[in-house]
Coordinates of C-alpha atoms in Angstrom, one line a residue:
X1 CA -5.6 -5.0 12.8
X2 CA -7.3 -5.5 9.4
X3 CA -5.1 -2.9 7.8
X4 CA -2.0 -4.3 9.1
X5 CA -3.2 -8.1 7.8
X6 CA -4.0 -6.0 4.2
X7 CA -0.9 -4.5 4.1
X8 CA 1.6 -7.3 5.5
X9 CA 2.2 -9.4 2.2
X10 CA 3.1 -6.2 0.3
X11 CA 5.8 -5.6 2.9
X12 CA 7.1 -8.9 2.3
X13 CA 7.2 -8.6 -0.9
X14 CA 8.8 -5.2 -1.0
X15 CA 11.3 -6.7 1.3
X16 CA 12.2 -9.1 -0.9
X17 CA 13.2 -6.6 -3.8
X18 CA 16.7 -6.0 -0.8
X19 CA 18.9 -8.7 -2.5
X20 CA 18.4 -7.7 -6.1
X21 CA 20.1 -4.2 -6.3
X22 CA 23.1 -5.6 -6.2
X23 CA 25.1 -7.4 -9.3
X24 CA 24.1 -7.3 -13.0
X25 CA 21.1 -5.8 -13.7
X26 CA 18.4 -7.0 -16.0
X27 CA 17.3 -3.8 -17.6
X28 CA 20.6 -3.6 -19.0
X29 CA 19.9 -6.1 -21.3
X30 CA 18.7 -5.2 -24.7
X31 CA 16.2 -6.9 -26.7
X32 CA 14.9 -6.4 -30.8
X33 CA 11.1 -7.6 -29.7
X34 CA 9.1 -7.7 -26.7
X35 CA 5.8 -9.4 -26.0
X36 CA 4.1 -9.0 -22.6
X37 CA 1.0 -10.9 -21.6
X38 CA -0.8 -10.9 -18.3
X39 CA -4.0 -12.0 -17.2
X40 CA -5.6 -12.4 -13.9
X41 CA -9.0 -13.2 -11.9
X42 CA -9.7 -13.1 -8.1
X43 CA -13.1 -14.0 -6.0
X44 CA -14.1 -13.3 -2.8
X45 CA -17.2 -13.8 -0.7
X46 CA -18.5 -12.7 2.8
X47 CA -21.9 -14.8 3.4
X48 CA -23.3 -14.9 7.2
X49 CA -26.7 -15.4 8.7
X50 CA -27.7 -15.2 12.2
X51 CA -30.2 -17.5 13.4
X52 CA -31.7 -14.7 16.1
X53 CA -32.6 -12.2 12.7
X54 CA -35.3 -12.5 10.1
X55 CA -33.0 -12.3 7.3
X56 CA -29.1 -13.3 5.8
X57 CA -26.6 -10.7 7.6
X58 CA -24.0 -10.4 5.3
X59 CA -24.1 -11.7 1.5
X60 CA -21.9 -10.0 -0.5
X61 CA -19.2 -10.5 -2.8
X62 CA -16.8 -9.8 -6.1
X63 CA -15.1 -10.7 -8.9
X64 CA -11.9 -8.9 -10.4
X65 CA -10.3 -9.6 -13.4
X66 CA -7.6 -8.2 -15.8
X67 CA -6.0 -9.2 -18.9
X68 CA -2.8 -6.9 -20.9
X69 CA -0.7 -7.2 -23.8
X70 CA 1.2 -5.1 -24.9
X71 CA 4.1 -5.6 -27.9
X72 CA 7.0 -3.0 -29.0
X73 CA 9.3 -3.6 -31.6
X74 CA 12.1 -0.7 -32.9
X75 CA 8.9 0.7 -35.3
X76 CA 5.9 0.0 -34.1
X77 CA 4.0 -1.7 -30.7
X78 CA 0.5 -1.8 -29.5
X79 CA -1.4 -2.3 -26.2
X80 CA -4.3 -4.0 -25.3
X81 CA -5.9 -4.1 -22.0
X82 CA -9.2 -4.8 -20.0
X83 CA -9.7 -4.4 -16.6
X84 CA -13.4 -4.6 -14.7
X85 CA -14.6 -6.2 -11.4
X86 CA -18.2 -7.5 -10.7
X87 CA -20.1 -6.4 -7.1
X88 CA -22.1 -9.3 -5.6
X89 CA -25.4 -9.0 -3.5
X90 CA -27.3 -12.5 -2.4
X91 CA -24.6 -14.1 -5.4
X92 CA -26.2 -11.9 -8.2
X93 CA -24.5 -9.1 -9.7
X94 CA -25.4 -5.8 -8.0
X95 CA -23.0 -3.0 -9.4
X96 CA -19.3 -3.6 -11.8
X97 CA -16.9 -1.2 -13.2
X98 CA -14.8 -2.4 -16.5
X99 CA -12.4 -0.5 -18.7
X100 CA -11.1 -1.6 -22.1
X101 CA -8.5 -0.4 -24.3
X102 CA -6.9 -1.1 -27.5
X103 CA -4.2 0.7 -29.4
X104 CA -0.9 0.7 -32.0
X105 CA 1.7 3.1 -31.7
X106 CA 4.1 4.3 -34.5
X107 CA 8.3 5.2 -33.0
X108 CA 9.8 8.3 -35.2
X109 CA 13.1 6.4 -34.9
X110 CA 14.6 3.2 -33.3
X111 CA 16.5 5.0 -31.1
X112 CA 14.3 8.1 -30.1
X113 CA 11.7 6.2 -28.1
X114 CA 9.0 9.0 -28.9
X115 CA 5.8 7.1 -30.9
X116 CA 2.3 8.8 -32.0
X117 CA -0.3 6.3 -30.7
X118 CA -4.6 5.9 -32.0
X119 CA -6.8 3.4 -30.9
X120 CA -10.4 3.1 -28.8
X121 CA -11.3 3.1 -25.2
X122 CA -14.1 2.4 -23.5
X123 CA -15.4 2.3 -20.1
X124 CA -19.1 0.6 -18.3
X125 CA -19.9 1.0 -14.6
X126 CA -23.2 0.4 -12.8
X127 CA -24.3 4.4 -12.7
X128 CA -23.5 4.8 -16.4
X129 CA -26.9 4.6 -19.1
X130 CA -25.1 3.5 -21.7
X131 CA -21.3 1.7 -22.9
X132 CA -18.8 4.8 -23.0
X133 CA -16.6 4.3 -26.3
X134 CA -13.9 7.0 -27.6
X135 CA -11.2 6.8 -30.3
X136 CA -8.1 8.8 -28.7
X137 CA -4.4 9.7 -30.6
X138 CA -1.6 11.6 -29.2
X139 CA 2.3 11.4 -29.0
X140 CA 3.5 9.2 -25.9
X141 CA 7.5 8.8 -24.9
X142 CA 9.4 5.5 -23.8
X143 CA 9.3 2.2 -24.9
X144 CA 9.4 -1.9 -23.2
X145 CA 11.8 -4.6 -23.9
X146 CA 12.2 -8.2 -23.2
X147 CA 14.6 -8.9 -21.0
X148 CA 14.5 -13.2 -21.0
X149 CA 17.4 -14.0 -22.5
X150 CA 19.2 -12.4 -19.7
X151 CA 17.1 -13.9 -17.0
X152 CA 17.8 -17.1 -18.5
X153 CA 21.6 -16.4 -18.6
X154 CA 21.5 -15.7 -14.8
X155 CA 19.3 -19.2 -14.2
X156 CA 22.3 -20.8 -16.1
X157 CA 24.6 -19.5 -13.9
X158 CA 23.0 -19.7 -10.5
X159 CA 22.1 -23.7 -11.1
X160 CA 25.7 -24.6 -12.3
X161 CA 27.0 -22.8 -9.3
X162 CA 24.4 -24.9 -6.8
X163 CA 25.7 -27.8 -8.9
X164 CA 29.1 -27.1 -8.6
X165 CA 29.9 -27.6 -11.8
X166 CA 32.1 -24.6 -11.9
X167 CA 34.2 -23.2 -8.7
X168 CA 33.8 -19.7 -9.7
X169 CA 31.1 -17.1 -10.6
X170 CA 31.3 -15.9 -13.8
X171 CA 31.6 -12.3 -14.7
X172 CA 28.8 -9.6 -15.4
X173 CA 30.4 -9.7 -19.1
X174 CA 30.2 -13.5 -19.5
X175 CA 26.9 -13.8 -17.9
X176 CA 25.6 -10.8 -21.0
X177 CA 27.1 -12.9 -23.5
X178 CA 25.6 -16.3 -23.0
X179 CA 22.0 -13.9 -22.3
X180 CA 22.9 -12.3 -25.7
X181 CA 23.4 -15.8 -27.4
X182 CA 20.3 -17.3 -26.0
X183 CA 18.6 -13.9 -27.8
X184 CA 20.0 -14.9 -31.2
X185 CA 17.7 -18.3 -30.8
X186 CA 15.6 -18.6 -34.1
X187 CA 15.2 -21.5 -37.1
X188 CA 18.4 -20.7 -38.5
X189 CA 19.8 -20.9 -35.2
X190 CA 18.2 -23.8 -33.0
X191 CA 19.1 -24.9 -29.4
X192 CA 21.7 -27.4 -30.3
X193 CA 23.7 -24.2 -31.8
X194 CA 23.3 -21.9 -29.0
X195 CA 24.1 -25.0 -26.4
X196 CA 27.6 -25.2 -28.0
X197 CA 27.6 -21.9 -28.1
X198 CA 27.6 -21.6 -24.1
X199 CA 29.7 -24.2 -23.5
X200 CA 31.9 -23.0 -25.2
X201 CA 31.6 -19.4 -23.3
X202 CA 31.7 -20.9 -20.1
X203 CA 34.1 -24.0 -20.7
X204 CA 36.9 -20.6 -21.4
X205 CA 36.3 -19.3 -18.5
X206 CA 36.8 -22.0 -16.0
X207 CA 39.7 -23.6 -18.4
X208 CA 37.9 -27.3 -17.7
X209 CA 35.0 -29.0 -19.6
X210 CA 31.0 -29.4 -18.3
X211 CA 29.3 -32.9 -17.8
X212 CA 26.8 -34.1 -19.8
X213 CA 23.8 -33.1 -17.2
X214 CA 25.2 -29.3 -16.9
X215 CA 24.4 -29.4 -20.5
X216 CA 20.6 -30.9 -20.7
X217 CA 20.4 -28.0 -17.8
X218 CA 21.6 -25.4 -20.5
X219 CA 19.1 -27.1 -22.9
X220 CA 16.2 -27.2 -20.5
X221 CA 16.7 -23.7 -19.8
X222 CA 16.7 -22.6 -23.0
X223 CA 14.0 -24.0 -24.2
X224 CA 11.6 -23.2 -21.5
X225 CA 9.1 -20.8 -20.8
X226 CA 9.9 -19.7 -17.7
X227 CA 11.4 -16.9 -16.4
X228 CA 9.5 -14.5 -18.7
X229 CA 11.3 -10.7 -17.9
X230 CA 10.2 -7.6 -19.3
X231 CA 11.3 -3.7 -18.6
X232 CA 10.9 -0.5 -19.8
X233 CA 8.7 2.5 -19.7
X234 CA 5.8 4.6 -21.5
X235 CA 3.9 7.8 -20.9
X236 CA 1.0 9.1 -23.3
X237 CA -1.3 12.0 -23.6
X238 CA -3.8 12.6 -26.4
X239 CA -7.1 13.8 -27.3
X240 CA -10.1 11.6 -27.6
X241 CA -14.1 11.5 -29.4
X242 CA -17.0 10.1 -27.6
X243 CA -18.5 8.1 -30.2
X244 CA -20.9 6.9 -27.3
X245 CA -21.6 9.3 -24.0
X246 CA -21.2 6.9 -21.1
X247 CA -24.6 9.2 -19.6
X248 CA -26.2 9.7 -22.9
X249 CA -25.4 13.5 -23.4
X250 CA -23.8 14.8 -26.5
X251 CA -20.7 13.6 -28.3
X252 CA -17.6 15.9 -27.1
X253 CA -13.6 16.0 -27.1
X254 CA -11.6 14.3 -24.2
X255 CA -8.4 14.5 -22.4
X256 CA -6.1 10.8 -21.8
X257 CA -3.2 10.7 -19.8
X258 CA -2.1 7.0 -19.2
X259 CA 1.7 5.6 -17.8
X260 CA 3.1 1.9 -18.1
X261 CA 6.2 0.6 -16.5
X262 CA 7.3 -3.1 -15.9
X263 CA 10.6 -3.6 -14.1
X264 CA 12.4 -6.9 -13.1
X265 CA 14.7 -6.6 -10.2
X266 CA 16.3 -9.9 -11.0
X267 CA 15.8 -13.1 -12.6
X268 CA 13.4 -14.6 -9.8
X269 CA 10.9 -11.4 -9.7
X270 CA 8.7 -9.0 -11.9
X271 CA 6.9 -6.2 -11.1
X272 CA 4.2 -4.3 -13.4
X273 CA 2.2 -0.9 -13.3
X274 CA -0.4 0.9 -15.4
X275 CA -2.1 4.3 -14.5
X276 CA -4.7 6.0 -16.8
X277 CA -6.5 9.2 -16.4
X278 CA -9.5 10.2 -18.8
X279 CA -12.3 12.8 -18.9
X280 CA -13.6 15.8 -20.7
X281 CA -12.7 19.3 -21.1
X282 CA -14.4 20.2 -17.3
X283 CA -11.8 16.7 -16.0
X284 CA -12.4 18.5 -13.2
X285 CA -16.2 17.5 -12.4
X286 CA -16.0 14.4 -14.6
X287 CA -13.3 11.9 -14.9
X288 CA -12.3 8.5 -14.9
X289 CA -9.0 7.3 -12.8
X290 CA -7.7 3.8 -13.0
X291 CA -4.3 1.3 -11.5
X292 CA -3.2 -1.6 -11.4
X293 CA -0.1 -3.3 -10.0
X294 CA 1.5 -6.5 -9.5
X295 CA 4.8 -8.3 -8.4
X296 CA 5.2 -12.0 -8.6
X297 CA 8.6 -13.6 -7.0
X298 CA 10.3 -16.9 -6.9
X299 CA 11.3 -17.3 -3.6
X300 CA 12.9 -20.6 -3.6
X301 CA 12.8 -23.5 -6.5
X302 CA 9.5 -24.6 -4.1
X303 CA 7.8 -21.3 -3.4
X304 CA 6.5 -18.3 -5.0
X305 CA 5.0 -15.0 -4.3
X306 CA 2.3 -13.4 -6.4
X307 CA 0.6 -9.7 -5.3
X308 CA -1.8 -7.6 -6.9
X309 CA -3.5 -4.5 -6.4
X310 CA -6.3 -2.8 -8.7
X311 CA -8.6 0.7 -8.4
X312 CA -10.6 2.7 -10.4
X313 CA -12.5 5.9 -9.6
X314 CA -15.2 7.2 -11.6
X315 CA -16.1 10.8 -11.3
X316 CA -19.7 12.4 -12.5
X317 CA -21.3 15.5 -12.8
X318 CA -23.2 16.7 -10.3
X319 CA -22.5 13.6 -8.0
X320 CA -19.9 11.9 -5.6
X321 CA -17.4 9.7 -7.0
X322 CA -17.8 5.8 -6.7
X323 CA -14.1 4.1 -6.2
X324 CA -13.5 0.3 -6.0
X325 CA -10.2 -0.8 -4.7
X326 CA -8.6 -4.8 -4.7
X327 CA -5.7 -6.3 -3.2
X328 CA -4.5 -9.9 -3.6
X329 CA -1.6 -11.9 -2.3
X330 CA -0.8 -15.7 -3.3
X331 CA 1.6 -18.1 -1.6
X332 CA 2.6 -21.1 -3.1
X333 CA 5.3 -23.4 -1.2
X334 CA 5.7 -27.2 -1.3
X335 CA 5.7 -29.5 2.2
X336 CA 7.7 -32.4 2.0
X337 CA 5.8 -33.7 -1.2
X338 CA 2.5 -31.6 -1.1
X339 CA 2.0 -28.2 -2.9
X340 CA 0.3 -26.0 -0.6
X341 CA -1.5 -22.5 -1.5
X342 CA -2.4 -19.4 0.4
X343 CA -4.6 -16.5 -0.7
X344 CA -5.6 -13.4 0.9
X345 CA -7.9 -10.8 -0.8
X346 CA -9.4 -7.4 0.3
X347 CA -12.0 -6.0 -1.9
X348 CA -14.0 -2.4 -1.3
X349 CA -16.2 -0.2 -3.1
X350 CA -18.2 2.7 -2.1
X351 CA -20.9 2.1 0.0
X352 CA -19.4 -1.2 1.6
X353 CA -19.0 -0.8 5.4
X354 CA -15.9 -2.5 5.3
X355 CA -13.5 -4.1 3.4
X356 CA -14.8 -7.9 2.6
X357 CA -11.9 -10.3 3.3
X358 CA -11.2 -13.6 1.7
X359 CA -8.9 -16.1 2.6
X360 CA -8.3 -19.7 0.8
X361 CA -6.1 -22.3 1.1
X362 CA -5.6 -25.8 -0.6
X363 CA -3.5 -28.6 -1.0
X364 CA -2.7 -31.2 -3.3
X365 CA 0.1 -34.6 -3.7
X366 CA 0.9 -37.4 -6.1
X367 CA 0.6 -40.3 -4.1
X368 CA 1.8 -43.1 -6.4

């Protein structure tokens, strides 16, 4: 029953990807510059004690937390990215597991997307005797790109069909234009500029004129910072140094395999991934395996959808391998006028008996 609870809002959520493989899609878009952020914390807590024993059942806890960012432009981009969670025994820290990772990559030509990439890793968890820290370069293929502008475009055009304020949906080709103009927004081009210019897309499509609030809708839109859309691709191998051995031993050479990918099935969803794979020569009897993955969806104007799911397994010589998996899921949705929220999270590690289970929820209102 457990497994089914764990698994449920990931179903949802997949389901929810049904709609958006139809129409325009927003990969299609393309974008000069992309900047993608992320960052992301979760708790949980299992605390019992029975009065017929001499001591607390259950106390036992952890905290997960991530943070990315990653920026491509036609020449150059760079990553950076931690990832780590924090075990819990009687509320102190009892055993964790970080990774860190920064990194700028160098594309041969703006339309090859094949880059040579350097930068430094490192890695801490509770068996190690000291930080593990490595400078790795390689060649890696594919490349990211923001996709906004279109997202925006479709927001335009879903909200002035809700608002009637045209009878007819627009086509794939004028939908790309208006996201293309609301990519040429810069100083030399401000809102007020690419406003007009939309209206005036729009206004020769339906032969007829927009009202004043369609516009401050256009505006709004624009100039807002949501929906932030990102797609696109990368996949990297390299050799590494050990400037520090994570068990003390001697300095050697290292393999790094890593893969990226964020796709946006349509302008109310985003989903991201990141897998790396790291170890010596004998990767065999000592590596390092880590993921991450998340999808956050609008579902309506009042409710959203926000899953996660991290792991990381660290392999050592000579003894088993300690794994540590998380998985979150977020529901926010508005009653009448109160803002309601729903968590669920699942945390194991090795050694736990089970997987700890956390469940929140909260609610708030403006009452004047």
């Amino acid at each position: 029953m457990k497994a089914n609870r764990m698994w449920m809002c990931f179903v949802v959520s997949l389901g929810l990807l049904a709609p958006a493989t139809w129409g325009l899609s927003l990969c299609s878009y393309q974008s000069p510059e992309t900047l993608l952020m992320d960052a992301r914390t979760s708790f949980s807590y299992q605390y019992y004690d029975d009065a017929n024993t001499p001591a607390i059942d259950v106390s036992t806890g952890r905290v997960d937390f991530s943070f990315s960012r990653l920026r491509d432009t036609a020449i150059y981009g760079s990553v950076v990215r931690l990832n780590g969670n924090v075990g819990l025994t009687n509320f102190l820290p009892s055993r964790w597991m970080g990774e860190g990772e920064a990194s700028f990559r160098y594309y041969v030509s703006k339309e090859l997307p094949l880059f040579g990439f350097g930068g430094i890793h490192g890695i801490t968890t509770t068996g190690q005797t000291q930080l593990g820290l490595d400078i790795q370069s390689g060649f890696g293929f594919g490349r990211f790109k923001d996709v906004t502008p279109l997202a925006k475009a479709m927001v335009i055009h879903q909200n002035l069909r809700a608002s009637n304020a045209i009878s007819k949906p627009l086509s794939d080709d004028v939908v790309m234009k208006i996201g293309q103009t609301i990519g040429s927004l810069s100083v030399v081009n401000p809102v007020e500029n690419i406003v007009v210019m939309i209206e005036s897309l729009v206004e020769t499509v339906i032969d007829g004129q927009l009202d004043a609030r369609s516009l401050l809708m256009i505006e709004d839109v624009v100039m807002g910072s949501d929906p932030q859309r990102f797609c696109g691709f990368s996949a990297q191998a390299g050799l590494g140094y050990e400037l520090l051995d994570p068990f003390g031993g001697p300095q050697g050479f290292l393999v790094a395999l890593s893969a990226d990918a964020a796709y946006a099935p349509d302008q109310n969803g985003q989903m991201q991934g990141h897998l790396g794979f790291s170890g010596p020569f004998d990767i065999a009897n000592e590596n390092t395996l880590t993921g991450t993955f998340s999808y956050e969806i609008l579902i309506t104007k009042s409710s959203s959808l926000d899953a996660g799911y991290t792991f990381q397994r660290v392999q050592t010589v000579n003894l088993a391998p300690t794994t540590s998996h998380g998985i979150s899921c977020n529901v926010v949705f508005k009653v009448a006028s109160i803002d309601v929220l729903v968590g669920l999270s699942y945390t194991r590690s090795t050694g736990d008996p089970g997987w700890s289970v956390g469940c929140s929820i909260s609610a708030s209102m403006d009452l004047l």
